Amino acid sequence: MGNFTLNPDHCNTSNTVMYQVLSSIMIGEFTLGLPLNLSVLYIFLFRFKFWKTNSIFLFNIVVADFLLVVCLPIKAYHYQNGLRRSENKVLCKTLLFMLFLNRGASIAFLTTLSIDRYFNVVHLGKRNCVRALRKSPFISLLIWFLLLPLTVPTMVETFECCNSLGRTNGDFNNKVTDIFREVVFFTQIIIPFFILVYCTARIVHRLRKKTVGDKTRLRRAVLLVMSVVLVFSVCFLPCTLARATLLAVRWKKLQDHETIVVQVYDALMVLSYMDCLLDPLLYCFCYSGFRDAYVSAFCPAALLKRMPDLDSSSRTTTNNTNTTNSGVRCQVLPLVKK
């Protein structure tokens, strides 16, 4: 394993003001994300009961987002003190491992969720393995297990500064590790993005072809996959493009440009942490059952506004029925024309 010494040209922040701003942004993400994800976890565990509602994929996204949120204060502390990563070897590698594992898990489960919705809409009525597997926790455990070997290289060498690809010559093993890490970094974003675009295009095409029947379910499916594509486009694609630019600058030995590109890359990585705030919005807007459970738990006053409609509908039903009371028992009979 290569030398893990601090290099002030790469591991220290070159723009103190900018990184303090980024630190403040991460503190804001943590302040908003922690109560939001805790409340969502509470709903899934105690009110929505994900294991009974085939929402295992959604629950795993919540877990990944929560673990990402708890890492943000440490990252913000380093930026606030002029460091791009911790000087402590164990803490540095552990934090990088957690950040990449949780982001990879969030991407994997969002993609699996979109594939599941694609089969339920485009191939409705046909048997598919995704529908069967979503009822079992084993597929979720398998996804977490497969992510581990893809994330381990972040613990072999540091990803952000001293031993990144194109920066040092190093030995053969370090080069293989760096190349593998970069391949994982790009493929875990690019491949899911194309899958999401394909699923979205097919679902939209299915919606346009359907001329009869209830389109509500299809519209919700379109909203879900388009929301996931939007999260990818806002959170993950910019940092991927910045990473590709950074590697190109390093290979061309443009040291003056590298300092600027590194700052842009770090800023876009901070933007990518916004997915821990955007993901819960997908649950609330795309799943009426979860939305109702969340509102009833934390915003019961909002349900009172819907009560007049329920009362008026109950009055209409009562006016069209004959009610016979016998003691404490009430029996409702349909009105029959004479």
Short mmCIF file of C-alpha atoms in Angstrom, two decimals:
data_model
loop_
_atom_site.label_atom_id
_atom_site.label_comp_id
_atom_site.label_asym_id
_atom_site.label_seq_id
_atom_site.Cartn_x
_atom_site.Cartn_y
_atom_site.Cartn_z
CA MET A 1 0.00 0.00 0.00
CA GLY A 2 1.29 3.40 -0.94
CA ASN A 3 2.42 6.15 1.39
CA PHE A 4 -0.42 7.97 3.17
CA THR A 5 1.30 11.26 3.98
CA LEU A 6 -0.41 14.59 3.78
CA ASN A 7 0.27 16.58 0.66
CA PRO A 8 -0.61 20.24 1.26
CA ASP A 9 -1.06 20.83 -2.47
CA HIS A 10 -3.90 18.34 -2.68
CA CYS A 11 -5.24 17.53 0.79
CA ASN A 12 -5.51 21.04 2.17
CA THR A 13 -8.10 23.50 0.90
CA SER A 14 -6.74 26.18 -1.42
CA ASN A 15 -9.75 28.49 -1.06
CA THR A 16 -10.63 28.90 2.62
CA VAL A 17 -13.75 31.00 2.08
CA MET A 18 -15.24 28.62 -0.47
CA TYR A 19 -14.76 25.56 1.70
CA GLN A 20 -16.26 27.33 4.69
CA VAL A 21 -19.31 28.02 2.56
CA LEU A 22 -19.42 24.36 1.54
CA SER A 23 -19.12 23.45 5.21
CA SER A 24 -22.12 25.63 6.02
CA ILE A 25 -24.10 23.99 3.22
CA MET A 26 -23.37 20.53 4.61
CA ILE A 27 -24.41 21.68 8.07
CA GLY A 28 -27.66 22.89 6.52
CA GLU A 29 -28.12 19.53 4.77
CA PHE A 30 -27.53 17.77 8.07
CA THR A 31 -29.88 20.06 10.00
CA LEU A 32 -32.70 19.46 7.51
CA GLY A 33 -31.88 15.88 6.62
CA LEU A 34 -31.55 14.38 10.11
CA PRO A 35 -35.10 15.13 11.37
CA LEU A 36 -36.58 14.45 7.93
CA ASN A 37 -34.97 11.02 7.60
CA LEU A 38 -35.65 10.14 11.24
CA SER A 39 -39.33 10.98 10.77
CA VAL A 40 -39.44 8.91 7.57
CA LEU A 41 -37.78 5.98 9.36
CA TYR A 42 -40.38 6.27 12.12
CA ILE A 43 -43.23 6.13 9.61
CA PHE A 44 -41.79 3.13 7.80
CA LEU A 45 -41.18 1.20 11.02
CA PHE A 46 -44.22 2.02 13.13
CA ARG A 47 -46.96 3.46 10.90
CA PHE A 48 -46.44 2.29 7.33
CA LYS A 49 -44.98 -1.15 8.22
CA PHE A 50 -42.86 -1.54 5.09
CA TRP A 51 -42.57 -5.33 5.46
CA LYS A 52 -46.33 -5.63 4.91
CA THR A 53 -46.68 -3.08 2.11
CA ASN A 54 -43.99 -4.34 -0.30
CA SER A 55 -41.90 -1.23 0.42
CA ILE A 56 -38.62 -2.92 1.31
CA PHE A 57 -36.74 -1.05 -1.43
CA LEU A 58 -38.02 2.28 -0.14
CA PHE A 59 -36.98 1.42 3.41
CA ASN A 60 -33.44 0.61 2.27
CA ILE A 61 -33.23 3.97 0.49
CA VAL A 62 -34.19 5.62 3.78
CA VAL A 63 -31.48 3.69 5.64
CA ALA A 64 -28.84 4.67 3.05
CA ASP A 65 -29.87 8.34 3.22
CA PHE A 66 -29.81 8.33 7.02
CA LEU A 67 -26.31 6.84 7.15
CA LEU A 68 -25.17 9.46 4.65
CA VAL A 69 -26.63 12.28 6.75
CA VAL A 70 -24.76 11.24 9.91
CA CYS A 71 -21.44 11.49 8.01
CA LEU A 72 -21.96 15.11 6.97
CA PRO A 73 -20.93 16.84 10.25
CA ILE A 74 -17.49 15.17 10.13
CA LYS A 75 -17.00 16.23 6.52
CA ALA A 76 -18.14 19.75 7.33
CA TYR A 77 -15.73 19.93 10.27
CA HIS A 78 -12.78 19.10 8.02
CA TYR A 79 -13.77 21.71 5.44
CA GLN A 80 -14.21 24.28 8.18
CA ASN A 81 -10.63 23.63 9.32
CA GLY A 82 -9.07 23.82 5.85
CA LEU A 83 -8.79 20.08 5.15
CA ARG A 84 -10.29 18.12 2.28
CA ARG A 85 -10.13 14.96 4.38
CA SER A 86 -9.18 13.86 7.87
CA GLU A 87 -5.54 13.61 8.88
CA ASN A 88 -6.45 10.50 10.86
CA LYS A 89 -5.87 7.49 8.63
CA VAL A 90 -8.66 5.31 10.08
CA LEU A 91 -11.23 8.10 10.22
CA CYS A 92 -10.44 9.19 6.68
CA LYS A 93 -10.88 5.73 5.18
CA THR A 94 -13.96 4.96 7.26
CA LEU A 95 -15.68 8.19 6.22
CA LEU A 96 -14.90 7.64 2.54
CA PHE A 97 -16.16 4.07 2.79
CA MET A 98 -19.43 5.20 4.38
CA LEU A 99 -20.01 8.01 1.88
CA PHE A 100 -19.46 5.82 -1.17
CA LEU A 101 -21.33 2.80 0.24
CA ASN A 102 -24.41 4.81 1.16
CA ARG A 103 -24.47 6.71 -2.10
CA GLY A 104 -24.07 3.46 -4.04
CA ALA A 105 -26.89 1.88 -2.03
CA SER A 106 -29.18 4.85 -2.65
CA ILE A 107 -28.51 4.66 -6.41
CA ALA A 108 -28.94 0.87 -6.50
CA PHE A 109 -32.27 0.85 -4.67
CA LEU A 110 -33.65 3.82 -6.61
CA THR A 111 -32.77 1.98 -9.83
CA THR A 112 -34.34 -1.26 -8.57
CA LEU A 113 -37.46 0.65 -7.58
CA SER A 114 -37.75 2.18 -11.05
CA ILE A 115 -37.26 -1.23 -12.72
CA ASP A 116 -40.01 -2.64 -10.50
CA ARG A 117 -42.36 0.16 -11.51
CA TYR A 118 -41.43 -0.38 -15.17
CA PHE A 119 -42.46 -4.05 -15.02
CA ASN A 120 -45.67 -3.21 -13.17
CA VAL A 121 -46.70 -0.72 -15.84
CA VAL A 122 -45.23 -1.82 -19.16
CA HIS A 123 -45.52 -5.57 -18.53
CA LEU A 124 -48.59 -5.51 -16.33
CA GLY A 125 -50.08 -8.95 -15.81
CA LYS A 126 -46.91 -10.80 -16.73
CA ARG A 127 -44.80 -12.66 -14.20
CA ASN A 128 -41.49 -10.97 -13.41
CA CYS A 129 -38.74 -11.72 -10.94
CA VAL A 130 -38.62 -8.17 -9.57
CA ARG A 131 -42.21 -8.36 -8.32
CA ALA A 132 -41.46 -11.64 -6.56
CA LEU A 133 -38.17 -10.47 -5.09
CA ARG A 134 -39.49 -7.17 -3.75
CA LYS A 135 -41.54 -9.10 -1.19
CA SER A 136 -38.41 -10.70 0.22
CA PRO A 137 -35.66 -8.99 2.23
CA PHE A 138 -33.01 -11.21 0.66
CA ILE A 139 -32.72 -9.09 -2.51
CA SER A 140 -32.01 -6.04 -0.35
CA LEU A 141 -29.38 -7.91 1.64
CA LEU A 142 -27.84 -9.10 -1.61
CA ILE A 143 -27.57 -5.54 -2.94
CA TRP A 144 -25.83 -4.37 0.24
CA PHE A 145 -23.51 -7.39 0.10
CA LEU A 146 -22.57 -6.77 -3.54
CA LEU A 147 -21.82 -3.11 -2.80
CA LEU A 148 -19.17 -4.01 -0.21
CA PRO A 149 -16.46 -5.29 -2.62
CA LEU A 150 -17.12 -2.29 -4.86
CA THR A 151 -16.54 0.10 -1.96
CA VAL A 152 -13.57 -1.59 -0.28
CA PRO A 153 -11.01 0.09 -2.63
CA THR A 154 -11.83 3.42 -0.95
CA MET A 155 -10.25 1.99 2.20
CA VAL A 156 -7.09 0.83 0.41
CA GLU A 157 -6.05 4.29 -0.71
CA THR A 158 -7.49 7.74 -0.26
CA PHE A 159 -9.80 8.81 -3.02
CA GLU A 160 -9.76 12.58 -2.65
CA CYS A 161 -6.12 13.58 -2.52
CA CYS A 162 -2.81 11.80 -2.19
CA ASN A 163 -3.12 8.67 -4.33
CA SER A 164 -5.87 9.33 -6.87
CA LEU A 165 -5.52 8.16 -10.46
CA GLY A 166 -3.28 10.32 -12.62
CA ARG A 167 -1.67 12.13 -9.71
CA THR A 168 1.14 9.77 -8.70
CA ASN A 169 3.06 7.03 -10.47
CA GLY A 170 2.88 4.46 -7.63
CA ASP A 171 3.30 0.71 -8.02
CA PHE A 172 1.21 -1.66 -10.11
CA ASN A 173 -1.17 -2.66 -7.29
CA ASN A 174 -1.99 0.95 -6.46
CA LYS A 175 -2.65 1.71 -10.13
CA VAL A 176 -5.03 -1.24 -10.41
CA THR A 177 -6.83 -0.10 -7.28
CA ASP A 178 -7.14 3.46 -8.56
CA ILE A 179 -8.40 2.33 -11.98
CA PHE A 180 -10.94 -0.03 -10.40
CA ARG A 181 -12.16 2.75 -8.11
CA GLU A 182 -12.67 5.14 -11.00
CA VAL A 183 -14.52 2.50 -13.03
CA VAL A 184 -16.87 1.87 -10.11
CA PHE A 185 -17.37 5.60 -9.57
CA PHE A 186 -18.51 6.20 -13.15
CA THR A 187 -20.42 2.98 -13.82
CA GLN A 188 -22.55 3.19 -10.66
CA ILE A 189 -23.94 6.47 -11.97
CA ILE A 190 -23.87 6.22 -15.75
CA ILE A 191 -25.40 2.74 -16.12
CA PRO A 192 -28.30 3.39 -13.68
CA PHE A 193 -28.96 6.72 -15.38
CA PHE A 194 -29.45 5.07 -18.78
CA ILE A 195 -31.65 2.41 -17.17
CA LEU A 196 -33.80 5.12 -15.62
CA VAL A 197 -34.08 7.01 -18.91
CA TYR A 198 -35.15 3.80 -20.68
CA CYS A 199 -37.75 2.97 -18.01
CA THR A 200 -39.11 6.50 -18.13
CA ALA A 201 -39.39 6.50 -21.93
CA ARG A 202 -41.19 3.14 -21.98
CA ILE A 203 -43.64 4.13 -19.23
CA VAL A 204 -44.44 7.44 -20.95
CA HIS A 205 -44.97 5.56 -24.22
CA ARG A 206 -47.28 3.13 -22.45
CA LEU A 207 -49.29 5.99 -20.99
CA ARG A 208 -49.77 7.60 -24.40
CA LYS A 209 -50.93 4.33 -25.94
CA LYS A 210 -53.53 3.71 -23.22
CA THR A 211 -56.77 5.31 -24.43
CA VAL A 212 -59.25 3.63 -22.08
CA GLY A 213 -59.26 2.80 -18.40
CA ASP A 214 -57.89 4.52 -15.34
CA LYS A 215 -54.62 6.34 -16.03
CA THR A 216 -53.97 7.38 -12.42
CA ARG A 217 -51.63 4.49 -11.73
CA LEU A 218 -49.67 5.13 -14.90
CA ARG A 219 -49.34 8.82 -14.14
CA ARG A 220 -47.97 8.02 -10.69
CA ALA A 221 -45.46 5.65 -12.26
CA VAL A 222 -44.36 8.39 -14.67
CA LEU A 223 -44.04 10.84 -11.78
CA LEU A 224 -41.89 8.39 -9.84
CA VAL A 225 -39.41 7.52 -12.58
CA MET A 226 -39.18 11.12 -13.78
CA SER A 227 -38.51 12.24 -10.21
CA VAL A 228 -35.71 9.70 -9.88
CA VAL A 229 -34.21 10.85 -13.19
CA LEU A 230 -34.40 14.43 -11.91
CA VAL A 231 -32.56 13.48 -8.71
CA PHE A 232 -29.87 11.78 -10.78
CA SER A 233 -29.55 14.75 -13.11
CA VAL A 234 -29.27 17.29 -10.30
CA CYS A 235 -27.25 15.36 -7.71
CA PHE A 236 -25.06 12.81 -9.47
CA LEU A 237 -24.41 13.76 -13.10
CA PRO A 238 -22.68 17.12 -12.37
CA CYS A 239 -20.12 15.56 -10.01
CA THR A 240 -19.54 12.76 -12.52
CA LEU A 241 -18.75 15.26 -15.27
CA ALA A 242 -16.51 17.20 -12.87
CA ARG A 243 -14.67 13.99 -11.97
CA ALA A 244 -14.07 13.18 -15.65
CA THR A 245 -12.77 16.72 -16.20
CA LEU A 246 -10.49 16.43 -13.19
CA LEU A 247 -8.95 13.20 -14.48
CA ALA A 248 -8.39 14.76 -17.92
CA VAL A 249 -6.66 17.76 -16.35
CA ARG A 250 -4.40 15.49 -14.31
CA TRP A 251 -3.37 13.38 -17.28
CA LYS A 252 -2.46 16.53 -19.18
CA LYS A 253 -0.41 17.77 -16.18
CA LEU A 254 -2.27 21.11 -16.04
CA GLN A 255 -1.44 21.95 -12.44
CA ASP A 256 -2.86 25.48 -12.57
CA HIS A 257 -6.21 24.27 -13.84
CA GLU A 258 -6.34 21.33 -11.45
CA THR A 259 -6.72 23.56 -8.39
CA ILE A 260 -9.83 25.16 -9.87
CA VAL A 261 -11.32 21.88 -11.10
CA VAL A 262 -10.78 20.28 -7.68
CA GLN A 263 -12.79 23.06 -6.06
CA VAL A 264 -15.60 22.60 -8.58
CA TYR A 265 -15.56 18.86 -8.01
CA ASP A 266 -15.76 19.24 -4.22
CA ALA A 267 -18.62 21.73 -4.55
CA LEU A 268 -20.59 19.37 -6.80
CA MET A 269 -19.95 16.47 -4.43
CA VAL A 270 -21.54 18.56 -1.68
CA LEU A 271 -24.47 19.11 -4.05
CA SER A 272 -24.77 15.34 -4.52
CA TYR A 273 -25.46 14.96 -0.79
CA MET A 274 -28.75 16.74 -1.43
CA ASP A 275 -30.26 13.41 -2.46
CA CYS A 276 -30.78 12.62 1.22
CA LEU A 277 -33.28 15.51 1.21
CA LEU A 278 -34.83 14.86 -2.20
CA ASP A 279 -35.40 11.12 -1.79
CA PRO A 280 -38.02 11.48 0.98
CA LEU A 281 -40.00 13.81 -1.30
CA LEU A 282 -40.26 10.95 -3.78
CA TYR A 283 -41.90 8.79 -1.15
CA CYS A 284 -44.37 11.48 -0.10
CA PHE A 285 -45.49 12.53 -3.57
CA CYS A 286 -45.43 9.18 -5.37
CA TYR A 287 -46.94 6.90 -2.74
CA SER A 288 -50.32 7.97 -1.42
CA GLY A 289 -50.24 5.39 1.38
CA PHE A 290 -46.96 6.71 2.75
CA ARG A 291 -48.12 10.32 2.31
CA ASP A 292 -51.31 9.69 4.26
CA ALA A 293 -49.41 7.91 7.03
CA TYR A 294 -46.87 10.75 7.26
CA VAL A 295 -49.53 13.48 7.30
CA SER A 296 -51.66 11.69 9.88
CA ALA A 297 -48.63 11.27 12.16
CA PHE A 298 -47.03 14.72 11.93
CA CYS A 299 -49.63 17.03 10.35
CA PRO A 300 -53.03 15.87 11.63
CA ALA A 301 -54.43 19.38 11.16
CA ALA A 302 -54.13 18.90 7.41
CA LEU A 303 -56.58 16.02 7.62
CA LEU A 304 -59.22 18.24 9.18
CA LYS A 305 -59.43 20.22 5.96
CA ARG A 306 -60.50 17.03 4.21
CA MET A 307 -63.18 16.22 6.77
CA PRO A 308 -65.89 18.51 5.31
CA ASP A 309 -65.66 16.57 2.06
CA LEU A 310 -65.99 13.31 3.96
CA ASP A 311 -68.95 14.67 5.94
CA SER A 312 -70.75 15.89 2.83
CA SER A 313 -70.25 12.53 1.13
CA SER A 314 -71.56 10.70 4.20
CA ARG A 315 -74.65 12.93 4.24
CA THR A 316 -75.30 12.15 0.60
CA THR A 317 -75.04 8.46 1.33
CA THR A 318 -77.37 8.81 4.32
CA ASN A 319 -80.00 10.63 2.25
CA ASN A 320 -80.08 7.74 -0.20
CA THR A 321 -80.47 5.03 2.46
CA ASN A 322 -83.11 4.00 4.99
CA THR A 323 -81.70 3.49 8.46
CA THR A 324 -83.35 1.16 10.95
CA ASN A 325 -82.31 1.43 14.58
CA SER A 326 -82.81 -1.42 17.02
CA GLY A 327 -81.39 -0.76 20.50
CA VAL A 328 -77.71 -0.06 20.14
CA ARG A 329 -77.50 -1.77 16.78
CA CYS A 330 -77.76 0.31 13.61
CA GLN A 331 -78.52 -1.40 10.32
CA VAL A 332 -78.26 0.44 7.01
CA LEU A 333 -80.51 -0.78 4.19
CA PRO A 334 -80.36 0.38 0.58
CA LEU A 335 -83.33 2.41 -0.66
CA VAL A 336 -85.62 0.35 -2.87
CA LYS A 337 -88.05 1.89 -5.31
CA LYS A 338 -91.66 0.99 -4.74
#
